[in-house]
Coordinates of C-alpha atoms in Angstrom, one line a residue:
Chain P
M1 CA 0.0 0.0 0.0
P2 CA 1.6 3.3 -1.0
V3 CA 2.4 5.7 1.8
K4 CA 0.1 8.7 1.9
P5 CA 1.8 12.0 1.0
I6 CA 0.5 13.5 4.3
V7 CA 2.4 10.8 6.2
N8 CA 5.6 11.8 4.5
A9 CA 4.9 15.5 5.0
L10 CA 4.2 14.9 8.7
K11 CA 7.5 13.0 9.1
E12 CA 9.4 15.7 7.4
A13 CA 7.8 18.4 9.5
R14 CA 8.6 16.5 12.7
Q15 CA 12.1 15.8 11.6
A16 CA 12.7 19.5 10.8
V17 CA 11.5 20.5 14.2
M18 CA 13.7 17.9 15.8
E19 CA 16.8 19.1 13.9
I20 CA 16.1 22.7 15.1
V21 CA 15.7 21.5 18.7
I22 CA 19.0 19.6 18.5
F23 CA 20.8 22.5 16.9
N24 CA 19.5 24.8 19.7
S25 CA 20.6 22.4 22.3
V26 CA 24.1 22.1 20.8
I27 CA 24.5 25.9 20.7
D28 CA 23.3 26.2 24.3
A29 CA 25.8 23.4 25.4
L30 CA 28.6 25.3 23.6
V31 CA 27.9 28.4 25.5
V32 CA 27.9 26.4 28.8
F33 CA 31.1 24.8 27.7
M34 CA 32.8 28.1 27.0
L35 CA 31.7 29.6 30.3
F36 CA 33.1 26.6 32.2
L37 CA 36.3 26.7 30.1
L38 CA 36.8 30.3 31.0
G39 CA 36.3 29.4 34.6
C40 CA 38.8 26.6 34.4
L41 CA 41.4 28.9 32.8
L42 CA 41.0 31.6 35.4
L43 CA 41.1 29.1 38.3
T44 CA 43.9 27.0 36.6
F45 CA 41.7 23.9 36.7
P46 CA 42.5 21.3 34.1
T47 CA 40.6 22.3 30.9
W48 CA 38.9 18.9 30.5
Y49 CA 36.9 19.8 33.7
A50 CA 34.8 22.1 31.5
L51 CA 33.6 19.2 29.3
V52 CA 31.8 17.4 32.1
P53 CA 29.1 20.0 32.9
A54 CA 28.7 20.8 29.3
V55 CA 28.1 17.2 28.3
V56 CA 25.7 16.7 31.2
Y57 CA 23.9 19.9 30.4
A58 CA 23.7 18.9 26.7
L59 CA 22.2 15.5 27.5
V60 CA 19.6 16.8 30.0
H61 CA 18.7 19.8 28.0
T62 CA 18.4 17.9 24.7
R63 CA 16.3 15.2 26.3
G64 CA 14.0 17.7 27.8
N65 CA 13.6 19.6 24.6
L66 CA 13.0 16.5 22.5
K67 CA 10.2 15.4 24.7
D68 CA 8.4 18.7 23.7
V69 CA 8.7 18.0 20.0
N70 CA 5.2 17.5 18.8
F71 CA 2.8 19.0 16.3
S72 CA 1.4 21.5 18.7
K73 CA 4.7 23.3 18.4
I74 CA 4.1 23.7 14.7
E75 CA 0.5 24.7 15.2
E76 CA 1.7 27.5 17.6
K77 CA 3.9 28.9 14.8
F78 CA 1.2 28.5 12.2
P79 CA -2.2 29.3 13.6
N80 CA -4.0 28.5 10.3
L81 CA -3.1 24.9 11.1
N82 CA -4.6 25.1 14.6
E83 CA -6.0 21.7 15.7
Q84 CA -5.9 20.4 12.1
L85 CA -2.3 19.1 12.1
I86 CA -2.8 17.1 15.2
T87 CA -6.1 15.7 13.9
V88 CA -4.5 14.7 10.7
A89 CA -1.5 13.1 12.5
D90 CA -3.8 11.1 14.8
N91 CA -6.0 9.9 11.9
A92 CA -3.2 9.3 9.4
K93 CA -4.0 5.6 9.2
D94 CA -7.8 6.1 8.7
Q95 CA -9.4 6.8 5.3
N96 CA -12.7 8.3 4.3
E97 CA -13.7 11.2 2.1
I98 CA -13.6 13.7 4.9
I99 CA -10.2 12.7 6.2
D100 CA -8.9 12.7 2.7
A101 CA -10.3 16.2 2.1
L102 CA -8.7 17.3 5.4
N103 CA -5.4 15.8 4.5
Q104 CA -5.4 17.6 1.2
E105 CA -6.2 20.9 2.9
V106 CA -3.5 20.5 5.5
L107 CA -1.0 19.4 2.9
Q108 CA -1.6 22.6 1.1
K109 CA -1.2 24.7 4.2
M110 CA 2.0 22.8 5.2
K111 CA 3.7 24.2 2.1
E112 CA 3.9 27.5 3.9
I113 CA 5.9 26.0 6.7
R114 CA 9.5 27.2 6.7
T115 CA 12.3 25.6 8.8
S116 CA 13.6 29.1 9.6
S117 CA 10.3 29.8 11.4
F118 CA 11.4 27.6 14.2
I119 CA 14.7 29.3 14.8
N120 CA 14.7 32.0 17.4
F121 CA 17.1 34.3 15.6
G122 CA 17.2 36.8 18.5
K123 CA 18.3 34.1 21.0
L124 CA 20.8 32.7 18.5
T125 CA 22.4 36.1 17.9
R126 CA 22.7 36.7 21.6
E127 CA 24.3 33.3 22.1
L128 CA 26.8 33.8 19.3
A129 CA 27.7 37.3 20.7
V130 CA 28.2 35.7 24.1
M131 CA 30.4 33.0 22.6
A132 CA 32.5 35.7 20.7
V133 CA 33.0 37.7 23.9
I134 CA 34.0 34.7 26.0
S135 CA 36.4 33.7 23.2
F136 CA 38.1 37.1 23.4
I137 CA 38.3 36.9 27.2
I138 CA 39.8 33.4 27.0
I139 CA 42.4 34.6 24.5
G140 CA 43.2 37.7 26.6
S141 CA 43.5 35.8 29.9
A142 CA 45.8 33.3 28.3
A143 CA 48.0 36.0 26.7
F144 CA 48.3 37.9 30.0
H145 CA 48.5 34.9 32.2
I146 CA 45.5 36.1 34.3
K147 CA 44.8 33.8 37.2
F148 CA 42.4 34.3 40.1
F149 CA 43.4 31.2 41.9
D150 CA 46.2 28.6 41.4
F151 CA 44.5 25.3 41.8
K152 CA 47.7 23.3 41.3
E153 CA 49.6 25.2 44.0
A154 CA 46.7 24.9 46.4
V155 CA 46.6 21.1 45.9
K156 CA 50.4 20.9 46.4
E157 CA 50.2 23.0 49.6
I158 CA 47.5 20.8 51.0
K159 CA 49.6 17.7 50.3
D160 CA 52.7 19.3 52.0
F161 CA 50.7 20.4 55.0
K162 CA 50.4 16.9 56.4
P163 CA 52.4 16.9 59.6
Y164 CA 53.1 13.1 60.0
Q165 CA 53.7 12.6 56.4
E166 CA 56.1 9.6 56.3
Y167 CA 56.6 8.4 59.8
D168 CA 54.4 6.9 62.3
V169 CA 56.1 8.7 65.2
N170 CA 55.6 7.1 68.6
E171 CA 54.0 9.8 70.6
E172 CA 55.2 8.0 73.7
M173 CA 58.7 8.9 72.9
L174 CA 57.8 12.5 72.4
R175 CA 56.2 12.9 75.7
F176 CA 57.9 15.5 77.8
E177 CA 58.1 14.8 81.5
E178 CA 58.2 17.8 83.6
S179 CA 60.6 17.6 86.4
Q180 CA 61.8 19.9 89.3
N181 CA 65.3 18.4 89.1
L182 CA 67.0 21.2 87.2
S183 CA 70.4 19.6 87.6
E184 CA 69.9 17.8 84.3
I185 CA 69.6 21.1 82.5
L186 CA 71.7 23.4 84.6
G187 CA 74.3 21.0 85.8
E188 CA 75.4 20.1 89.3
K189 CA 74.6 22.9 91.7
S190 CA 77.8 22.3 93.8
V191 CA 79.8 23.1 90.7
T192 CA 78.1 26.2 89.6
E193 CA 77.7 27.9 93.0
L194 CA 80.7 30.2 93.6
G195 CA 79.4 32.3 96.4
Q196 CA 81.6 35.1 97.9
Q197 CA 84.9 33.1 97.7
Q198 CA 87.7 34.4 95.7
L199 CA 88.7 32.1 93.0
D200 CA 92.3 31.9 92.3
L201 CA 93.2 30.3 89.0
E202 CA 96.7 28.9 88.6
I203 CA 97.6 28.0 85.1
N204 CA 100.4 25.5 84.8
P205 CA 102.3 26.7 81.8
L206 CA 103.7 23.2 81.0
K207 CA 100.3 21.7 80.9
S208 CA 98.7 24.4 79.0
D209 CA 98.8 25.4 75.4
V210 CA 98.2 29.0 76.3
E211 CA 101.2 31.4 76.0
I212 CA 100.6 34.0 78.7
G213 CA 102.8 36.5 77.0
S214 CA 100.9 36.4 73.8
V215 CA 97.5 37.0 75.4
H216 CA 96.4 40.5 74.7
D217 CA 93.2 42.4 75.0
V218 CA 90.6 41.6 72.5
E219 CA 91.2 43.6 69.3
D220 CA 88.3 45.5 67.9
R221 CA 87.7 43.9 64.6
Q222 CA 85.3 44.9 61.9
F223 CA 83.2 42.0 60.7
R224 CA 81.7 41.8 57.3
E225 CA 78.0 41.9 57.3
V226 CA 77.7 39.7 54.3
A227 CA 79.0 36.3 54.9
P228 CA 81.6 35.1 52.3
P229 CA 80.2 32.6 49.9
E230 CA 82.3 29.8 51.1
I231 CA 80.5 30.0 54.4
K232 CA 77.0 28.8 54.6
A233 CA 74.7 27.6 57.3
V234 CA 73.8 24.0 57.3
A235 CA 71.6 22.2 59.7
D236 CA 73.3 19.6 61.7
V237 CA 72.7 16.2 60.4
S238 CA 71.3 15.2 63.7
F239 CA 68.5 17.8 63.4
E240 CA 67.3 16.6 60.0
E241 CA 63.9 15.2 60.0
Q242 CA 64.9 12.2 58.1
I243 CA 66.0 10.2 61.1
P244 CA 65.1 6.6 60.8
K245 CA 62.7 5.4 63.3
Q246 CA 65.0 2.9 64.9
Y247 CA 67.6 5.7 65.6
Q248 CA 65.3 8.2 67.1
R249 CA 65.6 6.8 70.5
I250 CA 69.3 6.8 70.4
V251 CA 69.5 10.4 69.3
K252 CA 67.2 11.5 72.0
T253 CA 69.2 9.6 74.6
Y254 CA 72.4 11.2 73.3
F255 CA 71.1 14.7 73.8
K256 CA 69.9 13.7 77.2
E257 CA 73.3 12.5 78.2
I258 CA 74.9 15.6 76.9
T259 CA 72.8 17.8 79.1
K260 CA 73.7 15.6 82.1
S261 CA 77.4 15.8 81.7
Chain C
M1 CA -22.6 15.2 -1.0
K2 CA -19.4 17.0 0.1
L3 CA -18.8 18.7 3.4
E4 CA -19.1 22.1 1.9
E5 CA -22.4 21.2 0.4
A6 CA -23.6 19.9 3.7
K7 CA -22.8 23.2 5.3
K8 CA -24.6 25.1 2.6
T9 CA -27.6 22.8 3.1
F10 CA -27.8 23.5 6.8
D11 CA -27.3 27.2 6.2
F12 CA -30.3 27.0 3.9
I13 CA -32.3 25.0 6.5
F14 CA -31.6 27.6 9.1
S15 CA -32.5 30.5 6.8
E16 CA -35.8 28.7 6.0
L17 CA -36.5 28.0 9.7
N18 CA -35.9 31.7 10.4
K19 CA -38.8 32.5 8.1
V20 CA -41.0 30.8 10.7
I21 CA -39.0 30.9 13.9
V22 CA -37.5 34.3 15.1
G23 CA -34.1 33.9 16.7
Q24 CA -33.4 30.7 18.7
N25 CA -30.5 30.0 16.4
E26 CA -28.6 28.0 19.0
V27 CA -31.7 25.9 19.7
L28 CA -32.1 25.2 15.9
K29 CA -28.4 24.2 15.7
Q30 CA -28.6 21.9 18.7
V31 CA -31.8 20.2 17.4
S32 CA -29.9 19.7 14.1
V33 CA -27.0 18.2 16.0
A34 CA -29.3 15.7 17.6
L35 CA -30.7 14.7 14.2
L36 CA -27.2 14.3 12.7
A37 CA -26.1 12.3 15.7
D38 CA -29.0 10.0 15.1
S39 CA -30.3 10.6 18.6
H40 CA -33.0 12.4 20.5
A41 CA -33.4 15.7 22.2
L42 CA -35.4 17.1 25.1
L43 CA -36.4 20.7 24.8
E44 CA -37.1 22.5 28.1
G45 CA -38.6 25.9 28.2
Y46 CA -41.5 28.0 29.4
P47 CA -44.7 28.0 27.5
G48 CA -45.0 30.0 24.3
L49 CA -41.3 29.8 23.2
A50 CA -42.0 28.0 19.9
K51 CA -40.7 24.6 21.0
T52 CA -43.4 22.7 19.2
L53 CA -43.3 25.0 16.2
T54 CA -39.6 24.5 15.8
I55 CA -39.8 20.8 15.7
K56 CA -42.8 20.8 13.3
T57 CA -41.1 23.2 11.0
L58 CA -37.9 21.2 11.0
A59 CA -39.7 18.0 10.2
Q60 CA -41.4 19.8 7.3
L61 CA -38.1 21.0 5.9
M62 CA -36.7 17.5 6.0
D63 CA -39.5 15.8 4.2
L64 CA -39.9 13.3 7.0
K65 CA -42.9 11.6 8.4
F66 CA -43.9 13.6 11.4
S67 CA -46.2 12.7 14.2
R68 CA -47.2 14.4 17.4
I69 CA -48.0 12.9 20.8
Q70 CA -49.6 15.2 23.3
N71 CA -48.8 13.6 26.6
T72 CA -51.5 13.7 29.3
P73 CA -51.8 11.8 32.5
D74 CA -54.4 9.5 31.0
L75 CA -52.3 8.6 27.9
M76 CA -51.8 4.8 27.7
P77 CA -48.8 3.1 26.2
S78 CA -50.9 1.6 23.4
D79 CA -51.8 5.2 22.4
I80 CA -48.1 5.6 21.6
T81 CA -47.1 2.2 20.2
G82 CA -50.3 1.2 18.6
T83 CA -52.6 -1.7 19.2
Y84 CA -54.5 -4.5 17.6
I85 CA -57.9 -3.7 16.3
I86 CA -60.6 -5.9 15.0
E87 CA -61.1 -5.4 11.3
E88 CA -63.9 -6.8 9.3
S89 CA -63.4 -7.6 5.7
T90 CA -66.0 -7.2 3.0
A91 CA -66.6 -10.9 3.1
G92 CA -67.6 -10.5 6.8
K93 CA -64.4 -12.1 8.1
R94 CA -63.0 -10.5 11.2
S95 CA -59.4 -10.4 12.0
F96 CA -57.0 -8.6 14.2
K97 CA -54.9 -6.0 12.5
F98 CA -52.2 -4.0 14.0
Q99 CA -52.8 -0.3 14.0
P100 CA -49.5 1.5 14.3
G101 CA -49.3 4.3 16.8
P102 CA -47.9 7.8 16.3
V103 CA -44.4 6.4 17.2
F104 CA -44.3 5.0 13.7
A105 CA -42.9 8.1 12.2
N106 CA -39.5 9.5 11.5
V107 CA -39.8 12.6 13.7
V108 CA -42.0 12.1 16.8
L109 CA -42.8 15.2 18.8
A110 CA -43.6 14.2 22.4
D111 CA -45.1 17.3 23.8
E112 CA -45.0 17.7 27.6
I113 CA -43.4 14.3 28.1
N114 CA -43.4 14.9 31.9
R115 CA -47.1 14.9 32.0
A116 CA -47.4 11.2 30.9
T117 CA -47.3 8.5 33.4
P118 CA -44.1 6.5 34.0
K119 CA -45.5 3.5 32.2
T120 CA -46.4 5.5 29.1
Q121 CA -43.0 7.3 29.3
S122 CA -41.2 3.9 29.3
A123 CA -43.1 2.7 26.2
L124 CA -41.7 5.7 24.3
L125 CA -38.3 5.3 25.8
E126 CA -38.1 1.7 24.7
A127 CA -38.8 2.8 21.1
M128 CA -36.1 5.5 21.5
Q129 CA -33.4 3.1 22.7
E130 CA -34.1 0.1 20.5
H131 CA -35.9 1.7 17.5
Q132 CA -38.5 -1.0 17.8
V133 CA -41.8 -1.6 19.4
T134 CA -43.2 -4.8 21.0
V135 CA -46.9 -5.2 21.0
G136 CA -48.0 -8.6 22.4
N137 CA -45.6 -11.1 21.0
T138 CA -44.7 -9.2 17.9
T139 CA -41.8 -6.8 17.5
F140 CA -42.1 -4.0 14.9
K141 CA -39.0 -2.2 13.7
L142 CA -39.3 1.5 13.3
E143 CA -38.3 3.1 10.1
E144 CA -34.9 4.9 10.0
P145 CA -34.2 7.7 10.7
F146 CA -36.1 7.9 14.0
F147 CA -36.0 10.9 16.3
V148 CA -37.9 11.8 19.3
L149 CA -38.0 15.4 20.1
A150 CA -39.6 15.8 23.5
T151 CA -40.6 19.0 25.2
Q152 CA -41.2 19.7 28.8
N153 CA -42.3 22.7 30.9
P154 CA -40.1 23.5 33.9
I155 CA -42.7 25.4 35.9
E156 CA -45.7 23.1 36.0
Q157 CA -44.9 20.5 38.7
E158 CA -48.3 19.5 39.9
G159 CA -49.6 16.5 38.1
T160 CA -46.3 15.8 36.4
Y161 CA -44.1 12.8 36.4
P162 CA -40.5 14.0 36.0
L163 CA -38.4 11.8 33.9
P164 CA -36.1 9.7 36.0
E165 CA -32.4 10.4 35.5
A166 CA -31.8 6.9 34.1
Q167 CA -34.4 7.6 31.4
A168 CA -33.4 11.2 30.8
D169 CA -30.0 9.7 29.9
R170 CA -31.6 8.4 26.7
F171 CA -31.8 11.9 25.3
L172 CA -28.6 13.0 23.8
L173 CA -29.2 16.7 24.4
K174 CA -31.3 18.7 26.9
I175 CA -31.8 21.9 25.0
K176 CA -32.8 25.0 27.0
V177 CA -35.1 27.3 25.2
D178 CA -34.8 30.8 26.5
Y179 CA -36.8 33.9 26.1
P180 CA -36.2 35.9 22.9
S181 CA -34.3 39.2 23.0
F182 CA -36.3 42.4 22.8
D183 CA -35.7 42.9 19.1
E184 CA -36.7 39.4 18.4
E185 CA -39.8 39.7 20.4
V186 CA -40.7 42.8 18.4
E187 CA -40.2 40.9 15.2
I188 CA -42.4 38.1 16.5
V189 CA -45.2 40.6 17.3
N190 CA -44.9 42.1 13.9
R191 CA -45.2 38.8 12.2
L192 CA -48.1 37.4 14.1
T193 CA -50.2 40.5 14.7
E194 CA -50.0 42.0 11.3
D195 CA -50.9 40.7 7.9
Y196 CA -47.8 38.7 7.5
K197 CA -47.7 36.2 4.7
K198 CA -47.0 32.8 5.9
A199 CA -43.8 31.4 4.5
A200 CA -44.1 28.5 2.1
L201 CA -41.6 26.0 3.0
K202 CA -40.2 23.4 0.7
P203 CA -38.4 20.3 1.8
V204 CA -34.7 20.6 1.7
L205 CA -33.5 17.2 2.9
N206 CA -35.0 13.9 2.2
R207 CA -34.7 10.7 4.1
D208 CA -31.7 9.3 2.1
S209 CA -29.8 12.6 2.3
L210 CA -30.3 12.7 6.1
L211 CA -29.0 9.2 6.5
Y212 CA -26.0 10.1 4.4
L213 CA -25.3 13.1 6.5
Q214 CA -25.6 11.0 9.7
N215 CA -23.0 8.7 8.2
M216 CA -20.8 11.7 7.3
T217 CA -21.0 12.9 10.8
K218 CA -19.3 9.8 12.1
M219 CA -16.6 10.2 9.5
I220 CA -15.4 13.6 10.9
P221 CA -12.0 13.0 12.5
I222 CA -11.1 13.9 16.0
A223 CA -7.6 14.4 17.5
N224 CA -6.7 12.0 20.4
D225 CA -6.1 14.8 22.9
I226 CA -9.5 16.3 22.2
K227 CA -11.1 12.9 22.6
K228 CA -9.3 12.4 25.9
Y229 CA -10.4 15.9 26.9
A230 CA -14.0 15.0 26.3
V231 CA -13.8 11.8 28.2
Q232 CA -11.9 13.5 31.0
L233 CA -14.7 16.1 31.2
V234 CA -17.3 13.4 31.7
T235 CA -15.2 11.4 34.2
S236 CA -14.6 14.6 36.2
T237 CA -18.4 14.8 36.8
R238 CA -18.0 11.6 38.8
Q239 CA -15.1 12.9 40.8
K240 CA -16.3 16.3 41.8
K241 CA -18.2 14.9 44.8
D242 CA -18.5 18.3 46.5
L243 CA -20.9 19.6 43.8
I244 CA -22.1 16.5 42.0
E245 CA -23.7 13.6 43.7
Y246 CA -24.1 11.4 40.7
G247 CA -22.0 12.0 37.6
A248 CA -22.6 11.2 33.9
S249 CA -22.3 7.7 32.5
P250 CA -20.1 6.6 29.6
R251 CA -23.1 7.2 27.4
A252 CA -22.4 10.9 27.9
S253 CA -18.8 10.5 26.6
I254 CA -20.2 8.9 23.4
G255 CA -22.8 11.5 23.1
L256 CA -20.4 14.4 23.7
I257 CA -18.1 13.3 21.0
L258 CA -20.9 12.6 18.5
A259 CA -22.5 15.9 19.2
A260 CA -19.2 17.7 18.7
K261 CA -18.7 15.9 15.4
A262 CA -22.2 16.9 14.3
R263 CA -21.5 20.5 15.3
A264 CA -18.3 20.5 13.3
L265 CA -20.2 19.3 10.2
I266 CA -22.9 21.9 10.6
E267 CA -20.2 24.6 10.7
G268 CA -18.5 23.1 7.7
R269 CA -15.3 22.0 9.5
K270 CA -13.5 18.8 8.7
Y271 CA -12.2 18.3 12.2
V272 CA -13.5 18.6 15.8
S273 CA -12.2 21.4 17.8
K274 CA -12.0 21.9 21.6
D275 CA -14.5 24.6 21.3
D276 CA -17.1 22.1 19.9
I277 CA -16.6 20.0 23.1
N278 CA -17.0 23.0 25.3
K279 CA -20.1 24.2 23.6
M280 CA -21.8 20.8 23.5
A281 CA -20.9 19.9 27.1
F282 CA -23.8 21.9 28.4
P283 CA -26.7 20.3 26.5
V284 CA -25.1 16.8 26.8
L285 CA -24.3 16.9 30.5
R286 CA -26.9 19.1 32.2
H287 CA -29.6 16.4 32.4
R288 CA -27.1 13.6 33.3
I289 CA -25.7 15.0 36.5
V290 CA -27.4 15.2 39.9
L291 CA -26.3 18.1 42.0
S292 CA -25.3 17.6 45.6
F293 CA -27.0 19.4 48.5
E294 CA -24.0 21.7 48.8
A295 CA -24.4 22.8 45.2
E296 CA -28.1 23.4 45.6
R297 CA -27.4 25.2 48.9
Q298 CA -25.1 27.6 47.0
G299 CA -27.9 28.2 44.5
M300 CA -25.9 26.6 41.7
H301 CA -27.5 25.1 38.6
A302 CA -26.2 22.3 36.4
D303 CA -24.8 24.7 33.9
D304 CA -22.8 26.5 36.6
V305 CA -21.3 23.2 37.7
I306 CA -20.4 22.2 34.2
K307 CA -18.8 25.6 33.6
S308 CA -16.6 25.0 36.6
L309 CA -15.4 21.7 35.0
L310 CA -14.4 23.2 31.7
K311 CA -10.8 24.2 31.0

């Protein structure tokens, strides 16, 4: 059975509307993508981050718009087809003289349907203008290295901020016991206390490396403010953080013994 | 006959009717809708509003067999359906012969149907529903097309037997006949009080043409969403319990869509519009719903409730 011309015409009309809807969705998604891309560039996010919301938006938006694709959209644009197009579409499979006459009438009126009638040129122009402006902003911010926030640095700082990064330090060992016995820090009291007694020092010249005759008053010397390049401060090895766990106790005990003696 | 010719025919019928009936255009249209939908109509209005004249004139224009039943409380069912009478032949032989009643016509005017007893009403209603009459053991088919156009008076309640809702449901439309406008009434006075030449009416439609138009009515296409709207309108009468105690039956859904199609044909449209459903909702539903006490307490009429259901 040959397909009725009206059936083909209805298919074409529906297809045309669907193409316009998809086109509008693609343009909207592009605008969203460019906005997010600009955001990613200004905040130094990876650029592929902009794709995710754009794709999600495109899918949701297109799905929603495609659901609304029906003949009532065409009838809204062309009032002379009001209620007739839907009637013809719903009764496309039936045949009688009245339906045939209605099909002919609607077919004639459908020749006036232009695809351009479904394009909102105002909205399209605005979106293209927005895309052009965003493009210029992207080019400008890239050329002048404009950044509002360095995401990569922030991530690095967060990583470095971790206090117990590589060691599982035994907190027991770090516990500081408070004690009133100051002899461990200050030394033996009997040794430090001089009192009012006069202290006579007798230097045995044979047992001393000091030559009394060559001892003079301290000369006033001018020191350079800038340290010579061959001199640099280095931290003592013992104070480096990278002390293996099994030696930490030894190091601590060492310093403890030093203060005692 | 094409649809455009059908419209022209009805335009001509209305113009011919207007030679006899002043105004009442919507009533004439709705009566025509009932004829095209192959169903029956109940006209309700105060006395003197040309209800009977409308139906008589319409029957005259359609070249159909017309009969009138003046309902009174003493009317018997056999007065409507017919009965067997004894007939004597020339040879002197007597036999029973069936004498058809006034129901054996194409257009039956049942005047003041609410004055007949329930038993007599049911005899007519059986003919309306099944297009046949049973007398004794014999069933007689009624000739197509068959319409009953009944009238009733809303103000005379004493000595009347209101049609039960179940039987009022048999009428496709309940048409309200209102008073004419001032200008129309002046025209009526001019015609009937002065030496006004009575219009000579010629038949416009014959039986076969009317049957063809009835068939054409069913061919009018309707969109699915409009069909659903009509059905949703009828079902909403069953759901609005605050205002409607008993809603319309599925017969109302069928009647509403048929009436809308008939209206589309009369207006020369090849499709049913939502406006057709909205306009025909009133005559189709007003006699099929029973208002609740709350609605009556608020002084609402059936038309007010139907208006609240329309979108």
